[in-house]
Short mmCIF file of C-alpha atoms in Angstrom, two decimals:
data_model
loop_
_atom_site.label_atom_id
_atom_site.label_comp_id
_atom_site.label_asym_id
_atom_site.label_seq_id
_atom_site.Cartn_x
_atom_site.Cartn_y
_atom_site.Cartn_z
CA MET Z 1 4.59 37.28 -1.99
CA ILE Z 2 3.66 33.43 -1.95
CA GLY Z 3 4.37 31.25 -5.23
CA PRO Z 4 5.94 28.03 -6.06
CA LEU Z 5 9.26 27.36 -5.19
CA SER Z 6 11.34 28.49 -8.09
CA THR Z 7 14.87 29.82 -7.46
CA PRO Z 8 18.00 28.94 -5.50
CA LEU Z 9 17.09 31.59 -3.43
CA ASP Z 10 13.82 30.06 -2.51
CA LEU Z 11 16.11 26.84 -1.48
CA TRP Z 12 17.93 28.81 0.97
CA LEU Z 13 14.75 30.03 2.44
CA ILE Z 14 13.72 26.50 2.88
CA TRP Z 15 17.11 25.54 4.66
CA SER Z 16 16.96 28.29 7.03
CA LEU Z 17 13.28 27.43 8.18
CA GLU Z 18 13.70 23.44 7.96
CA GLY Z 19 14.35 23.50 11.54
CA LYS Z 20 11.52 25.47 12.65
CA GLY Z 21 8.85 23.51 10.93
CA LYS Z 22 6.80 20.65 11.58
CA GLY Z 23 6.33 17.36 9.49
CA PHE Z 24 2.83 15.79 9.36
CA GLY Z 25 1.36 12.26 9.07
CA MET Z 26 4.64 9.92 8.74
CA ALA Z 27 6.66 12.04 6.59
CA PRO Z 28 10.24 12.60 7.85
CA GLU Z 29 10.50 16.12 8.89
CA ARG Z 30 14.23 17.49 8.48
CA SER Z 31 16.16 15.93 5.68
CA GLY Z 32 12.83 15.13 3.92
CA ALA Z 33 11.59 18.61 3.59
CA TRP Z 34 15.00 19.80 2.00
CA ARG Z 35 14.94 16.61 -0.73
CA ARG Z 36 11.28 17.34 -1.47
CA ALA Z 37 12.08 21.25 -2.25
CA VAL Z 38 15.06 20.26 -4.75
CA LEU Z 39 12.59 17.89 -6.57
CA SER Z 40 9.83 20.42 -6.49
CA LEU Z 41 12.42 22.66 -8.31
CA THR Z 42 13.75 20.31 -10.59
CA CYS Z 43 10.21 18.96 -11.45
CA LEU Z 44 7.81 21.85 -11.46
CA PRO Z 45 5.59 22.57 -13.44
CA LEU Z 46 5.58 19.22 -15.09
CA ALA Z 47 4.24 17.28 -11.69
CA GLU Z 48 3.14 20.07 -9.44
CA GLU Z 49 0.32 18.11 -8.23
CA SER Z 50 2.50 15.07 -7.42
CA LEU Z 51 5.03 17.32 -5.41
CA ALA Z 52 4.75 20.93 -4.56
CA THR Z 53 6.72 23.42 -2.25
CA TYR Z 54 4.98 26.86 -1.91
CA VAL Z 55 7.13 29.59 -0.30
CA MET Z 56 6.15 33.10 1.17
CA ARG Z 57 8.74 35.53 0.37
CA GLY Z 58 9.59 38.82 2.42
CA ARG Z 59 9.55 39.83 5.89
CA ALA Z 60 7.16 37.16 6.51
CA ARG Z 61 8.53 33.82 5.61
CA GLY Z 62 7.53 30.26 5.80
CA PHE Z 63 6.62 27.47 3.44
CA ILE Z 64 4.28 24.67 2.83
CA GLN Z 65 4.84 21.20 1.03
CA THR Z 66 2.18 18.91 -0.62
CA ARG Z 67 2.37 15.73 -2.60
CA ARG Z 68 -0.43 13.38 -4.33
CA ASP Z 69 -1.80 11.02 -1.51
CA TYR Z 70 -1.53 7.41 -3.22
CA GLY Z 71 -4.14 6.11 -0.25
CA ARG Z 72 -6.64 8.87 -0.82
CA GLU Z 73 -8.07 11.11 -3.75
CA GLY Z 74 -6.39 14.24 -3.32
CA VAL Z 75 -3.07 16.10 -2.06
CA GLU Z 76 -1.71 15.80 1.43
CA VAL Z 77 -0.03 18.49 3.56
CA ILE Z 78 3.12 17.04 4.68
CA TYR Z 79 5.42 19.70 5.91
CA LEU Z 80 4.47 23.53 7.17
CA ALA Z 81 7.33 26.30 8.24
CA PRO Z 82 7.07 27.75 10.83
CA ALA Z 83 5.28 25.15 13.05
CA PRO Z 84 1.82 25.96 14.18
CA ASN Z 85 1.44 27.41 17.38
CA CYS Z 86 -0.19 30.03 19.85
CA ASP Z 87 1.85 33.20 17.80
CA GLY Z 88 -0.44 35.05 15.99
CA PHE Z 89 2.20 36.16 13.31
CA SER Z 90 3.03 32.53 12.50
CA THR Z 91 -0.63 31.81 12.69
CA ALA Z 92 -1.11 34.25 10.16
CA ILE Z 93 1.60 33.10 7.69
CA LEU Z 94 0.43 29.31 7.93
CA GLU Z 95 -3.35 30.27 7.15
CA ALA Z 96 -2.02 32.36 4.03
CA LEU Z 97 0.41 29.31 2.95
CA VAL Z 98 -2.37 26.85 3.35
CA ASN Z 99 -5.26 29.03 1.40
CA TYR Z 100 -2.99 29.75 -1.23
CA ALA Z 101 -1.89 25.63 -1.65
CA SER Z 102 -5.78 24.87 -1.49
CA TRP Z 103 -6.35 27.42 -4.22
CA ARG Z 104 -3.39 26.67 -6.37
CA LEU Z 105 -4.17 22.76 -6.45
CA GLY Z 106 -7.82 23.27 -6.71
CA SER Z 107 -7.02 25.21 -10.02
CA LEU Z 108 -4.89 22.03 -11.17
CA GLY Z 109 -8.17 20.01 -10.73
CA VAL Z 110 -7.49 18.54 -6.97
CA LYS Z 111 -10.69 18.42 -5.06
CA ARG Z 112 -9.67 17.79 -1.67
CA LEU Z 113 -6.54 18.56 0.84
CA PHE Z 114 -5.81 16.08 3.74
CA ILE Z 115 -3.26 16.35 6.56
CA ASP Z 116 -2.71 13.65 9.30
CA VAL Z 117 -2.50 15.74 12.70
CA PRO Z 118 -1.24 14.48 16.27
CA GLU Z 119 -4.32 14.30 18.20
CA GLY Z 120 -4.65 17.26 20.34
CA GLU Z 121 -2.93 19.89 17.82
CA GLU Z 122 -6.02 20.06 15.50
CA ALA Z 123 -6.99 23.75 16.79
CA PHE Z 124 -5.20 25.40 13.85
CA PHE Z 125 -6.40 23.13 11.21
CA ARG Z 126 -10.19 23.44 12.32
CA GLN Z 127 -9.49 27.09 12.18
CA SER Z 128 -8.28 26.86 8.43
CA GLY Z 129 -11.00 25.11 7.27
CA PHE Z 130 -10.28 21.26 7.82
CA SER Z 131 -12.58 18.63 9.68
CA VAL Z 132 -11.45 15.37 11.55
CA TYR Z 133 -13.19 12.59 9.65
CA ALA Z 134 -11.33 9.62 11.25
CA ARG Z 135 -8.52 8.58 13.72
CA GLU Z 136 -5.63 6.21 13.37
CA PHE Z 137 -3.51 4.74 16.33
CA LEU Z 138 0.28 4.34 15.67
CA HIS Z 139 1.53 0.80 16.96
CA PRO Z 140 5.27 0.97 16.80
CA VAL Z 141 7.16 -2.25 16.43
CA LEU Z 142 10.88 -1.97 17.69
CA SER Z 143 11.31 -5.64 17.81
CA LEU Z 144 9.65 -8.90 16.48
CA PRO Z 145 7.68 -10.85 19.00
CA GLY Z 146 8.71 -14.60 19.54
CA GLY Z 147 6.58 -17.51 18.44
CA LEU Z 148 5.27 -16.08 15.20
CA PRO Z 149 3.83 -18.52 12.58
CA GLU Z 150 5.19 -19.20 9.45
CA PRO Z 151 4.75 -16.04 7.14
CA GLY Z 152 2.47 -17.73 4.43
CA ASP Z 153 2.03 -16.79 0.87
CA TRP Z 154 2.44 -12.93 0.39
CA GLN Z 155 2.26 -12.34 -3.31
CA PRO Z 156 3.15 -8.98 -5.03
CA CYS Z 157 -0.17 -7.15 -6.50
CA GLY Z 158 -1.16 -7.62 -10.01
CA ALA Z 159 -4.09 -6.25 -11.58
CA GLU Z 160 -5.96 -9.21 -10.57
CA GLU Z 161 -4.82 -8.87 -6.97
CA ARG Z 162 -5.42 -5.32 -6.83
CA LEU Z 163 -9.29 -5.72 -7.77
CA ASN Z 164 -9.29 -8.12 -4.71
CA VAL Z 165 -7.47 -5.95 -2.55
CA GLU Z 166 -10.07 -2.91 -3.18
CA LYS Z 167 -12.95 -5.34 -2.28
CA ILE Z 168 -11.04 -5.86 0.97
CA CYS Z 169 -10.31 -2.38 1.59
CA GLN Z 170 -14.21 -1.39 1.04
CA SER Z 171 -15.52 -3.79 3.38
CA VAL Z 172 -13.30 -2.81 5.90
CA THR Z 173 -13.68 0.91 5.41
CA PRO Z 174 -17.03 2.79 6.55
CA THR Z 175 -19.04 4.28 3.88
CA ALA Z 176 -18.54 7.96 5.03
CA VAL Z 177 -14.59 7.19 4.79
CA ARG Z 178 -14.88 5.82 1.64
CA GLN Z 179 -16.62 8.99 0.33
CA MET Z 180 -14.28 11.30 1.65
CA GLU Z 181 -10.97 9.13 0.44
CA GLY Z 182 -12.18 7.41 -2.45
CA SER Z 183 -10.95 3.73 -3.35
CA PHE Z 184 -8.05 2.43 -1.67
CA PRO Z 185 -5.11 1.48 -2.60
CA GLY Z 186 -5.68 4.04 -5.57
CA LYS Z 187 -3.35 4.78 -8.29
CA LYS Z 188 0.24 3.55 -8.74
CA PRO Z 189 2.77 5.86 -7.95
CA SER Z 190 4.48 8.24 -10.09
CA PHE Z 191 8.16 8.01 -11.22
CA LEU Z 192 8.74 11.12 -9.09
CA HIS Z 193 7.17 9.34 -6.21
CA ARG Z 194 9.21 6.48 -6.28
CA LEU Z 195 12.20 8.82 -5.90
CA MET Z 196 11.23 9.85 -2.70
CA VAL Z 197 9.71 6.21 -1.33
CA GLU Z 198 10.19 2.76 -1.55
CA ARG Z 199 6.58 1.16 -1.21
CA LYS Z 200 5.45 -2.47 -1.37
CA GLU Z 201 2.07 -4.00 -1.91
CA ARG Z 202 1.42 -7.58 -0.85
CA ALA Z 203 -1.44 -9.88 -0.96
CA LEU Z 204 -2.05 -12.67 1.60
CA LYS Z 205 -2.91 -15.81 -0.67
CA ARG Z 206 -4.91 -18.89 0.17
CA GLY Z 207 -5.18 -20.86 -2.85
CA ALA Z 208 -6.83 -18.41 -5.41
CA GLU Z 209 -8.29 -16.43 -2.51
CA ALA Z 210 -6.89 -13.01 -1.04
CA VAL Z 211 -7.29 -12.89 2.52
CA ALA Z 212 -5.52 -9.98 3.27
CA PHE Z 213 -3.43 -6.86 2.11
CA LEU Z 214 -0.28 -5.63 3.30
CA LEU Z 215 1.25 -2.00 2.36
CA THR Z 216 4.58 -1.10 3.41
CA TRP Z 217 5.99 2.35 3.31
CA LYS Z 218 9.52 3.54 3.67
CA GLU Z 219 10.83 7.15 3.45
CA GLY Z 220 14.25 8.13 5.08
CA GLY Z 221 14.10 7.38 8.55
CA SER Z 222 10.17 7.02 8.23
CA ARG Z 223 8.75 3.20 8.11
CA TRP Z 224 5.45 2.19 8.52
CA MET Z 225 2.76 -0.77 7.67
CA LYS Z 226 -1.06 -0.72 6.99
CA LEU Z 227 -2.87 -4.42 6.94
CA PHE Z 228 -6.17 -4.94 5.81
CA ILE Z 229 -7.97 -8.36 6.72
CA ASP Z 230 -11.05 -9.84 4.80
CA PRO Z 231 -13.93 -9.33 7.10
CA ALA Z 232 -14.46 -13.19 6.53
CA HIS Z 233 -11.33 -13.83 8.37
CA ARG Z 234 -11.38 -11.25 11.17
CA LYS Z 235 -11.58 -13.84 13.87
CA HIS Z 236 -8.09 -15.24 12.47
CA SER Z 237 -6.55 -11.38 12.76
CA PRO Z 238 -3.91 -12.71 15.52
CA THR Z 239 -2.63 -15.39 13.23
CA ILE Z 240 -2.70 -12.86 10.12
CA VAL Z 241 -1.19 -10.27 11.93
CA GLY Z 242 1.64 -12.73 13.03
CA MET Z 243 1.84 -14.05 9.65
CA ALA Z 244 2.65 -10.18 8.36
CA LEU Z 245 5.37 -9.74 10.98
CA ALA Z 246 6.83 -13.05 9.98
CA TRP Z 247 7.08 -11.71 6.61
CA ALA Z 248 8.67 -8.30 7.78
CA SER Z 249 11.42 -10.22 9.53
CA ALA Z 250 13.16 -10.94 6.13
CA ASN Z 251 11.26 -8.08 4.09
CA PHE Z 252 10.45 -5.29 6.19
CA PRO Z 253 12.51 -5.34 9.56
CA PRO Z 254 11.99 -3.21 12.50
CA PRO Z 255 11.72 -0.68 13.65
CA PHE Z 256 8.31 0.56 11.83
CA THR Z 257 5.20 1.50 12.90
CA PHE Z 258 1.63 -0.32 12.35
CA ARG Z 259 -0.94 2.62 11.22
CA VAL Z 260 -4.40 1.52 12.32
CA ARG Z 261 -7.66 3.41 11.91
CA SER Z 262 -10.13 3.41 14.90
CA TYR Z 263 -12.89 1.55 13.35
CA ASP Z 264 -10.65 -1.50 12.50
CA GLU Z 265 -11.00 -3.00 15.90
CA ALA Z 266 -10.23 -6.59 14.76
CA LEU Z 267 -6.60 -5.44 13.48
CA ALA Z 268 -6.19 -3.62 16.50
CA ARG Z 269 -6.96 -6.83 18.86
CA GLY Z 270 -4.67 -8.99 16.47
CA LEU Z 271 -1.61 -6.69 17.46
CA GLU Z 272 -2.32 -6.51 20.99
CA GLU Z 273 -2.33 -10.19 21.27
CA TRP Z 274 0.81 -9.78 19.96
CA GLY Z 275 2.05 -7.17 22.57
CA LEU Z 276 1.98 -4.27 20.14
CA THR Z 277 -0.26 -1.29 21.88
CA PRO Z 278 -0.69 2.20 20.57
CA GLN Z 279 1.48 4.64 21.75
CA ARG Z 280 -0.01 7.86 20.02
CA SER Z 281 -2.64 8.65 17.48
CA LEU Z 282 -3.40 11.02 14.59
CA SER Z 283 -6.65 13.09 13.73
CA ILE Z 284 -7.19 12.39 10.09
CA MET Z 285 -8.58 15.80 8.74
CA ALA Z 286 -9.45 17.01 5.20
CA ARG Z 287 -10.89 20.48 3.51
CA ASP Z 288 -12.55 20.80 0.05
CA THR Z 289 -10.14 23.04 -2.20
CA LEU Z 290 -13.49 24.67 -3.42
CA ALA Z 291 -13.60 25.98 0.15
CA VAL Z 292 -11.12 28.96 -0.90
CA GLY Z 293 -13.85 31.63 -2.07
CA LYS Z 294 -12.93 35.21 -3.11
CA VAL Z 295 -13.04 36.27 0.25
CA LEU Z 296 -10.15 34.25 1.52
CA LEU Z 297 -8.13 34.71 -1.65
CA ARG Z 298 -8.02 38.41 -1.04
CA GLN Z 299 -6.26 37.61 2.51
CA ILE Z 300 -3.63 36.08 0.56
CA PRO Z 301 -0.68 38.29 -0.10
CA ALA Z 302 0.17 38.96 -3.21
CA ILE Z 303 -0.75 35.52 -5.23
CA SER Z 304 1.45 34.86 -8.04
#
């Protein structure tokens, strides 16, 4: 039987399987899964689209965790247990969980399910209806380089700045990716989201003009940063990257990871000029929730 996490016994199931699962994207894996489960039990059904844990009970046991993605128009899968591998039994469990989550969230109006998978581990998700639409490189920052410039004027994003930021993000992002993800930075996080994540948005201002947008994200031991540079200022990307790092020295100290899409070559060059090279990459994948038709639903054990 698969259904939303709803009882203390379900929490025991989460606890017993947590070390056997896998987190995706930059979500923290172990303690994060348990904390999200407790919040899911507390807040369901008031905020199921924002955060959900769905469990498979019985001899075959597993769970999937999802949450609203504030950089994309949809919901992201952030944890699966058991972890995907070549075991046919666990694969069947995970396929059922993914299909259930897709059906359940689709019934709530969610149109797309996202997952960020380490490159080379896409096979199960392709089989489950996901497709790769982008790549992302991870540049770890363990310590700040020397010789950084002054940080400049990084201002919190108000309503006016968010409009400018949206224009910057649209100009950097290919049309096909925008069609898949919607507008960035998207909606502001909900109260439930803020319980789990410390997020900051800053715009680098030169006079009245916003020339770059910086997003920082802290969730447990997971800390990462995204930077969008106005195309008109891309030739200055090493300087702007340096200014972002200088701002981080006082406001978001290392260690953290820069997340850089494969199409943002100017940002990648700017990071590499400061000695920050990519160490691994993610395949950014999505599937439509409408892809779960009647045939697939019949394969999900005891939808409840």
